[in-house]
XYZ file of C-alpha atoms in Angstrom:
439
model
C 65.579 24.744 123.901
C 65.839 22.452 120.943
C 65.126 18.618 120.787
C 66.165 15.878 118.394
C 65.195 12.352 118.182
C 68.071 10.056 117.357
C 68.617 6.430 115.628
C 71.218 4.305 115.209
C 72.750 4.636 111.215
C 70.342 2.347 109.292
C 67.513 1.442 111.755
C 64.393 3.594 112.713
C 63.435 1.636 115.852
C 64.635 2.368 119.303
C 64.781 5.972 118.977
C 66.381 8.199 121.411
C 65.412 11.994 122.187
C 68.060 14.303 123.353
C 68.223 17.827 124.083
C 70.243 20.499 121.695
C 72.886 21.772 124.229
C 75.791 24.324 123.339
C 77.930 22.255 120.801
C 77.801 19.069 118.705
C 81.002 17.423 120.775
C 77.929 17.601 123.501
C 75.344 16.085 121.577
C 77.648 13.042 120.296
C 78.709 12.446 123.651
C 74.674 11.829 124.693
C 74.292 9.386 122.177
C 77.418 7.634 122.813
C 75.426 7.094 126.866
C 72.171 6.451 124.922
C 73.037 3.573 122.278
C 76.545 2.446 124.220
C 78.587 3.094 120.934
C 81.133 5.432 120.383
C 78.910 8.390 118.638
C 81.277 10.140 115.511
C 78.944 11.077 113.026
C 75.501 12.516 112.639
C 73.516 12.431 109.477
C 70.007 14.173 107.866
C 67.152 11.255 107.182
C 68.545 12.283 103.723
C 72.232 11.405 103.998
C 73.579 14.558 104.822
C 76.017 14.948 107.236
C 76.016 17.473 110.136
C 79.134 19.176 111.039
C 78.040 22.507 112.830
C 75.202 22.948 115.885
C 73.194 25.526 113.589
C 72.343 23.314 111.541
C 70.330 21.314 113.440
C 66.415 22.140 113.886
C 63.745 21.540 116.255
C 62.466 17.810 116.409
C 65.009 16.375 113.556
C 65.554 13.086 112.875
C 69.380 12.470 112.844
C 71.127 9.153 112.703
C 74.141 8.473 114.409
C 76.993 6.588 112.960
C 80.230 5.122 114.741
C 82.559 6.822 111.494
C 81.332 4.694 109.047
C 78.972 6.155 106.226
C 75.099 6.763 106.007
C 72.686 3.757 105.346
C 69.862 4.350 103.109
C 67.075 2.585 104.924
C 65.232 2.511 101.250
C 68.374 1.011 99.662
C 68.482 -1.581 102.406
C 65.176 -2.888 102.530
C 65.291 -3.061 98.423
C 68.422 -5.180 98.765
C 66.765 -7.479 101.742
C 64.039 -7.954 99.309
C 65.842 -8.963 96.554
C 67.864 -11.065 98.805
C 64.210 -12.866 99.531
C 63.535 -13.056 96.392
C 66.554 -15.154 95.225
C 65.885 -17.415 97.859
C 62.797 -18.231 97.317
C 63.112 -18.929 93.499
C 65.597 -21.164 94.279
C 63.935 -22.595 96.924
C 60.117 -22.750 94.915
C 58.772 -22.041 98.422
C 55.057 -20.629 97.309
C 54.429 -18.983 100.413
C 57.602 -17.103 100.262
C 56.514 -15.313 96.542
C 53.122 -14.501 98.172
C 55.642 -12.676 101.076
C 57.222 -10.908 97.958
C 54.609 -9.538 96.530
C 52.138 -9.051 99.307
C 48.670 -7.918 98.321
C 49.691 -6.096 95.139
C 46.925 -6.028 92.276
C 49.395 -5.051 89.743
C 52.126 -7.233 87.967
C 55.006 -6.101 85.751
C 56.217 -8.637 82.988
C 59.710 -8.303 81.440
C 58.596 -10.170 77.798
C 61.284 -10.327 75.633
C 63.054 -6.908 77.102
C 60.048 -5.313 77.115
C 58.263 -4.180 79.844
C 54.553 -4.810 80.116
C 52.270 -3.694 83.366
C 48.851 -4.719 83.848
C 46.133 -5.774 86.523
C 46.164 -9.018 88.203
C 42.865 -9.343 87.076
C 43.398 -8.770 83.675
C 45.437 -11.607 83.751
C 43.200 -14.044 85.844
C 39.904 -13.272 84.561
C 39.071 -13.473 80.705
C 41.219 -16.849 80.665
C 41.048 -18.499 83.761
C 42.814 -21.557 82.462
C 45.614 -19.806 80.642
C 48.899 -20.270 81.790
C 48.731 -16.501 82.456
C 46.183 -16.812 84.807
C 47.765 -19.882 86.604
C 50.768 -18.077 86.847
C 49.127 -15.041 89.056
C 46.290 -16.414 90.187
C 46.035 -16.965 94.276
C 44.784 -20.187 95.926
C 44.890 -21.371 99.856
C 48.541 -21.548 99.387
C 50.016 -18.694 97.331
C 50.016 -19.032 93.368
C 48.890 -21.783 91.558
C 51.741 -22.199 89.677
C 54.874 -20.713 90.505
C 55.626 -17.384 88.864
C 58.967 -17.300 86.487
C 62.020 -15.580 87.673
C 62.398 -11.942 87.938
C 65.178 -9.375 86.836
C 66.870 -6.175 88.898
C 63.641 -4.377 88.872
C 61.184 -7.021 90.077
C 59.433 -7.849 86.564
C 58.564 -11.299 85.903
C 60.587 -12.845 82.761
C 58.910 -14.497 80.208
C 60.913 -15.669 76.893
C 58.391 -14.736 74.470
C 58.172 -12.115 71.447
C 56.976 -8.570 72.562
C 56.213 -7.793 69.428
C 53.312 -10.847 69.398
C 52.559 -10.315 72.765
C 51.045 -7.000 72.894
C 47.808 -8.064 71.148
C 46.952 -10.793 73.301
C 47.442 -8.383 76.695
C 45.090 -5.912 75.122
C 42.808 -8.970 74.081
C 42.742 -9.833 77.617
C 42.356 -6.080 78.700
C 39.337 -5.405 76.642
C 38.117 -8.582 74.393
C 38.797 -7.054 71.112
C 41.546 -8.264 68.987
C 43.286 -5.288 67.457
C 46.359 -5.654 66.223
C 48.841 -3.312 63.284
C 48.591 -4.109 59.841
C 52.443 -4.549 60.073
C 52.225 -7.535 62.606
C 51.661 -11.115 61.413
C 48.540 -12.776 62.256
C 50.540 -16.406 62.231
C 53.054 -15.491 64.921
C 49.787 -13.698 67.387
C 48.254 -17.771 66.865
C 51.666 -18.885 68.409
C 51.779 -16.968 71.421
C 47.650 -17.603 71.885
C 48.399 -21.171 71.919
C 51.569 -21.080 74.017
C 49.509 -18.778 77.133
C 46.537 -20.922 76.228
C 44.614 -18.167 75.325
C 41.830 -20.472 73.781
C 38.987 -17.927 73.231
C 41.096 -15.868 70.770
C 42.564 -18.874 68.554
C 39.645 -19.537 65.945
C 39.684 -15.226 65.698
C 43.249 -15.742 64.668
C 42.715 -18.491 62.194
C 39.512 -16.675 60.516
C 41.682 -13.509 60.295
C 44.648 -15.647 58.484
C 42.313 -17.748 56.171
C 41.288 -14.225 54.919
C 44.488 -12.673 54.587
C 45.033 -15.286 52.472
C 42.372 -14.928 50.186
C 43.650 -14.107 46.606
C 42.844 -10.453 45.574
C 40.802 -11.908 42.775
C 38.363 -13.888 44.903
C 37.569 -10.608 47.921
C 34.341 -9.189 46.694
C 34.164 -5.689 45.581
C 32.689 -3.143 48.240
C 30.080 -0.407 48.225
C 33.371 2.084 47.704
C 34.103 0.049 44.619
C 31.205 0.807 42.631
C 30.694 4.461 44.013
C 34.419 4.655 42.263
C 32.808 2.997 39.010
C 30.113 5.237 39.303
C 32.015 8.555 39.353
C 34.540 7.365 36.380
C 32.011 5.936 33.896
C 30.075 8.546 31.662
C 26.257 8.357 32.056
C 26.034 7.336 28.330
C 28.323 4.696 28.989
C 27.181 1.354 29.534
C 28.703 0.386 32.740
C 29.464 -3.753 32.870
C 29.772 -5.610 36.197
C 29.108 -9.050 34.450
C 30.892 -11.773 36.909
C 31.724 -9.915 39.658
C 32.079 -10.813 42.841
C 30.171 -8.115 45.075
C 28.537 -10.628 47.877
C 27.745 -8.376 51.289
C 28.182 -5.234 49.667
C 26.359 -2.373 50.800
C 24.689 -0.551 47.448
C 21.546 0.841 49.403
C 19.911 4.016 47.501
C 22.303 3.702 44.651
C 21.669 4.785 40.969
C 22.069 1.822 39.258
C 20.238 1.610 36.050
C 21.223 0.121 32.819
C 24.294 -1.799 34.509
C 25.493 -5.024 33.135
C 25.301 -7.660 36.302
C 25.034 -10.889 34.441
C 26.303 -14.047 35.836
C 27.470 -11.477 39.008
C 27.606 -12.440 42.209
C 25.075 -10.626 44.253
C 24.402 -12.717 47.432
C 23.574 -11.411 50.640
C 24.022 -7.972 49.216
C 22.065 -4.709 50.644
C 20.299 -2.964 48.178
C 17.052 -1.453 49.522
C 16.018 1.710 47.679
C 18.493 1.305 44.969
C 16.705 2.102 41.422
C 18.082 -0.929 39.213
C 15.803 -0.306 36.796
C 16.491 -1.862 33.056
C 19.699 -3.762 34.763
C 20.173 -6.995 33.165
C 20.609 -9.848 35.640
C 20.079 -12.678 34.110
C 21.737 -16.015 35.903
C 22.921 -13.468 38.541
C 22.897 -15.320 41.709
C 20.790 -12.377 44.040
C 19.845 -15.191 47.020
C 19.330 -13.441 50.765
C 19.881 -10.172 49.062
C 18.232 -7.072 50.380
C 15.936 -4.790 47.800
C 13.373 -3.496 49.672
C 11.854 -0.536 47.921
C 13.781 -0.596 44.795
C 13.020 0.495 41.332
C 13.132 -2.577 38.915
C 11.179 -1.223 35.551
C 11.609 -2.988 32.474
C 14.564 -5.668 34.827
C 16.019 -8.637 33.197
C 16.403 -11.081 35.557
C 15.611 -14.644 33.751
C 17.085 -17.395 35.781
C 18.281 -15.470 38.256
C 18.338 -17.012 41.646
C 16.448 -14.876 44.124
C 15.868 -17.736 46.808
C 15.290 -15.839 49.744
C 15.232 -12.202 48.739
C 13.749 -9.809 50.095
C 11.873 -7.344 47.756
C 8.777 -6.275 49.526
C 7.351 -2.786 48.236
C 9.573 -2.899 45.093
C 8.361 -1.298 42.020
C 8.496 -3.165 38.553
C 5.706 -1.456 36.436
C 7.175 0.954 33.855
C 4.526 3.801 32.784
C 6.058 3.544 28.959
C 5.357 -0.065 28.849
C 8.504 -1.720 28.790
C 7.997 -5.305 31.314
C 10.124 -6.754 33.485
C 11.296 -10.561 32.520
C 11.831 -12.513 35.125
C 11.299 -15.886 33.069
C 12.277 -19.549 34.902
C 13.662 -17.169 37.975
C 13.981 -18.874 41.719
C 12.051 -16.456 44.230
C 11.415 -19.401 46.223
C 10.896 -18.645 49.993
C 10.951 -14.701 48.830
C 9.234 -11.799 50.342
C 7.527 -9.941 47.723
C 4.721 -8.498 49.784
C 2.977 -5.257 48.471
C 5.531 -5.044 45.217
C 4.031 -3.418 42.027
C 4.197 -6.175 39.751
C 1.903 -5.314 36.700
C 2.985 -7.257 33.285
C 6.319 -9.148 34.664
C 7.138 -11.713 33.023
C 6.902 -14.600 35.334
C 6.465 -17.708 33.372
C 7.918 -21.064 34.589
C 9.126 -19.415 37.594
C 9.622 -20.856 40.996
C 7.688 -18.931 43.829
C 7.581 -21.912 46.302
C 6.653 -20.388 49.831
C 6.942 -17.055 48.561
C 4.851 -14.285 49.846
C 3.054 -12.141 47.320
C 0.939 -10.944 49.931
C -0.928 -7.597 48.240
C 0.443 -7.361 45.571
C -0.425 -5.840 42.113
C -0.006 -8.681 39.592
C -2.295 -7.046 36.744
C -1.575 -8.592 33.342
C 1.064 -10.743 34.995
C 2.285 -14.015 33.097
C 2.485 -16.829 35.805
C 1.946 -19.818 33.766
C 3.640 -23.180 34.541
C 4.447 -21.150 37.649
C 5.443 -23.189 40.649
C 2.891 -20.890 43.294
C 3.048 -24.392 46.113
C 2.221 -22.868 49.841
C 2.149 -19.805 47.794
C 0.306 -16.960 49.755
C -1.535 -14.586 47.137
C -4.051 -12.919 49.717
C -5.032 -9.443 48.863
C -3.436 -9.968 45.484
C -4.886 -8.273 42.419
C -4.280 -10.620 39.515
C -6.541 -9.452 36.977
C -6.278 -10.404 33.995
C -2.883 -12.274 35.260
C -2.309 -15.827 33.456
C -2.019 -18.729 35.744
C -2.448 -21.478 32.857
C -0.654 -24.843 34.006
C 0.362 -22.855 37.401
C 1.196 -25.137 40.265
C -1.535 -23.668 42.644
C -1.388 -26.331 45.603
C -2.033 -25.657 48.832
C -1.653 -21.374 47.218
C -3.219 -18.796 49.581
C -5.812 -16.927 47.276
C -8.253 -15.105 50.084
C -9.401 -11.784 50.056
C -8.840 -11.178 46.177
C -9.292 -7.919 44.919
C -10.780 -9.186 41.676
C -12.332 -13.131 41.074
C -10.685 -15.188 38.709
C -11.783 -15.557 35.475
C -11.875 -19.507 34.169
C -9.530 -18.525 31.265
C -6.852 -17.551 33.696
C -6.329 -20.707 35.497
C -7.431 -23.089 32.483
C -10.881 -23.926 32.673
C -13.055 -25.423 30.359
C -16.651 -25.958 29.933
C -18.185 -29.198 29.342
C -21.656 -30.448 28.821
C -23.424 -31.758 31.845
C -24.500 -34.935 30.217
C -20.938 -36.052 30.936
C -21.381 -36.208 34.419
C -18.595 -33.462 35.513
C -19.523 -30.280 37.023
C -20.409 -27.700 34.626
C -16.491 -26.603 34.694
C -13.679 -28.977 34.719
C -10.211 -27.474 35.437
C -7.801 -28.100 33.244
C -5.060 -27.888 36.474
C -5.843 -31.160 37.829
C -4.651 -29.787 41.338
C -7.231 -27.344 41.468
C -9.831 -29.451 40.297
C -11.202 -30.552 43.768
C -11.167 -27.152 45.238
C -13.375 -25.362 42.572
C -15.786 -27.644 42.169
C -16.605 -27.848 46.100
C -17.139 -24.117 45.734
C -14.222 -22.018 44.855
C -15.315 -18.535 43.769
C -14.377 -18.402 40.093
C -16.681 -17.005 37.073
């Protein structure tokens, strides 16, 4: 024998089970005893009515119905809750929306037409003071603040630009700002400051202060002068006087014989790069990077290298030909273990500079400013430090002794009541006398 368990049309509680007899006349009749109604129809969990006895299996779930059609219970309890859900945001009663929404961690926003789902903790967490956040984020009495209304499919409305909107959910997703090229930066600054996003607002305003930039003022890039490279004929002389190529990349770069006077060069990378007989005079080089790089026979008078790196650079050219780096600012540079036979180094500014082992054969320093200058390890034979600014100058572990022509002194008879040498520099004066080792 067969058995089916019976409900009432559109409930699932109070179930009946009744026993599959010879005919469905029989059947209707033992629910009409069961629920006290007058039993007409009988209808599948899926809406489908049943009309013959063979059709009905072991253990089914039928509903019976007094003639009128089948409920869908899914149907029903959408419509109940939408029911609640009018009622509640016309009635602002917090507790109710928490009733809505129960435990869900995802939210669906309707911005603009367009549908958006995300996390609740997307929402709450980057920005806890945004009105995003405030908006979804749970406190001893439901939300903060109450959520806006929603449409037919449950999505919360907000009367905003999709378009703009985008950017900041993915902002809040995974802290990067990425946005199309197509999309204005102005109107993503809008909708940051309407949620309250405050963390991404100076981004925004950096990234439209240099959209705005005029082409002419953007510095040229590493691709730039590969380009410039490629085009120009080797016997060409290639000219990059004024240019603006601050930050630029131009590490291991063949760069000889290029015109870079008056160019902008600051903060730019160019360790290993052979710039060797490059004229750079006035070129404004400060913070740059040129570890390593080949600078025979350079011009570079009054070029500002305040800052620079250049330790282990090469400026000695075999054939003879000396780098002039006349009335140049290396002041607070790092020149440490650079080849600098013969440059040219006269009135230059080497304040705090580190020349730290390095060859400075031949070298012209005079009227040099070489104040909290450290020269230890430094080979400066030969070099010419006449009317050098040695003060407080680092000069330990010398590979050669100065000479007392190099640093301007003179000999005087002793009758006159000086030591037998009296410096010409007046700020060395004190030091060699009390014992400095000089021939």
């Amino acid at each position: 024998m067969k058995r089916v368990v019976l409900f009432r049309n559109g409930t699932e509680v109070d179930g009946k089970v009744v026993l599959v007899t010879h005919s469905l006349e029989e059947i209707l009749s033992a629910a009409s005893l069961k629920f006290g109604v007058e039993a007409k129809r009988l209808f599948t969990s899926q809406g489908g009515e049943i009309d013959d006895i063979k059709l009905i299996r072991d253990d089914d779930i039928l509903y019976v119905s007094e003639g009128e059609d089948f409920v869908n219970l899914k149907c029903s309890s959408s419509t109940n809750t939408l029911l609640s859900h009018s009622s509640v945001s016309k009635s602002g009663d917090q507790n109710l929306l928490q009733v809505r929404h129960g435990n869900s961690d995802w939210v669906t926003l309707n911005v603009g037409g367009k549908l958006f789902t995300t996390s609740r903790a997307t929402l709450t967490s980057k920005e806890p003071m945004s009105m995003l956040a405030r908006m979804f984020a749970e406190g001893d009495n439901g939300y903060n603040m109450i959520p806006s209304n929603v449409d037919s499919s449950g999505a919360y409305l907000i009367d905003r630009s999709p378009t703009y909107f985008e950017p900041i959910l993915n902002y809040l997703r995974n802290g990067q700002l990425i946005f199309d090229k197509n999309i204005n930066p102005e109107g993503i600054l809008e909708e940051a400051r309407f949620f309250g996003i405050e963390s991404l607002i100076p981004q925004l305003e950096a990234a439209i202060v240099s959209s705005q930039c005029p082409l002419d003022k953007v510095p040229l890039t590493r691709r730039d002068v590969v380009n410039a490279l490629i085009t120009t004929p080797f016997t060409t002389e290639l000219r990059f006087q004024g240019v603006n190529l601050a930050g630029a990349d131009l590490s291991r770069l063949d760069l000889r014989n290029i015109n870079f006077k008056y160019a902008c060069l600051h903060g730019c990378r160019m360790v290993g790069a052979n710039l060797s007989w490059c004229s750079l005079e006035r070129a404004d080089l400060s913070h740059a990077k040129l570890e390593g790089s080949q600078l025979l026979g350079v011009k570079m008078l009054c070029a500002n290298l305040e800052g620079a790196s250049l330790r282990g650079c090469n400026f000695e050219d075999p054939a003879g030909s000396r780098a002039n780096m006349e009335s140049v600012n290396l002041k607070g540079a790092n020149l440490e273990g650079s080849n600098m036979a013969g440059v040219n180094l006269r009135v230059a500014t080497l304040k705090n500079a580190n020349l730290q082992n390095c060859v400075l054969r031949a070298a012209v320093l005079a009227g040099a400013d070489l104040e909290n200058c450290d020269l230890s390890g430094s080979d400066l034979q030969e070099a010419n430090l006449r009317g050098a600014n040695l003060k407080d100058a680092a000069l330990e572990l010398m590979l050669t002794p100065l000479h007392m022509s190099q640093i301007g002194l003179a000999e005087v008879p002793r009758s006159a009541g000086y030591s037998r040498f009296q410096i010409a520099n007046p700020v060395l004066r004190d030091s060699v006398n009390g014992g400095a080792a000089c021939n």
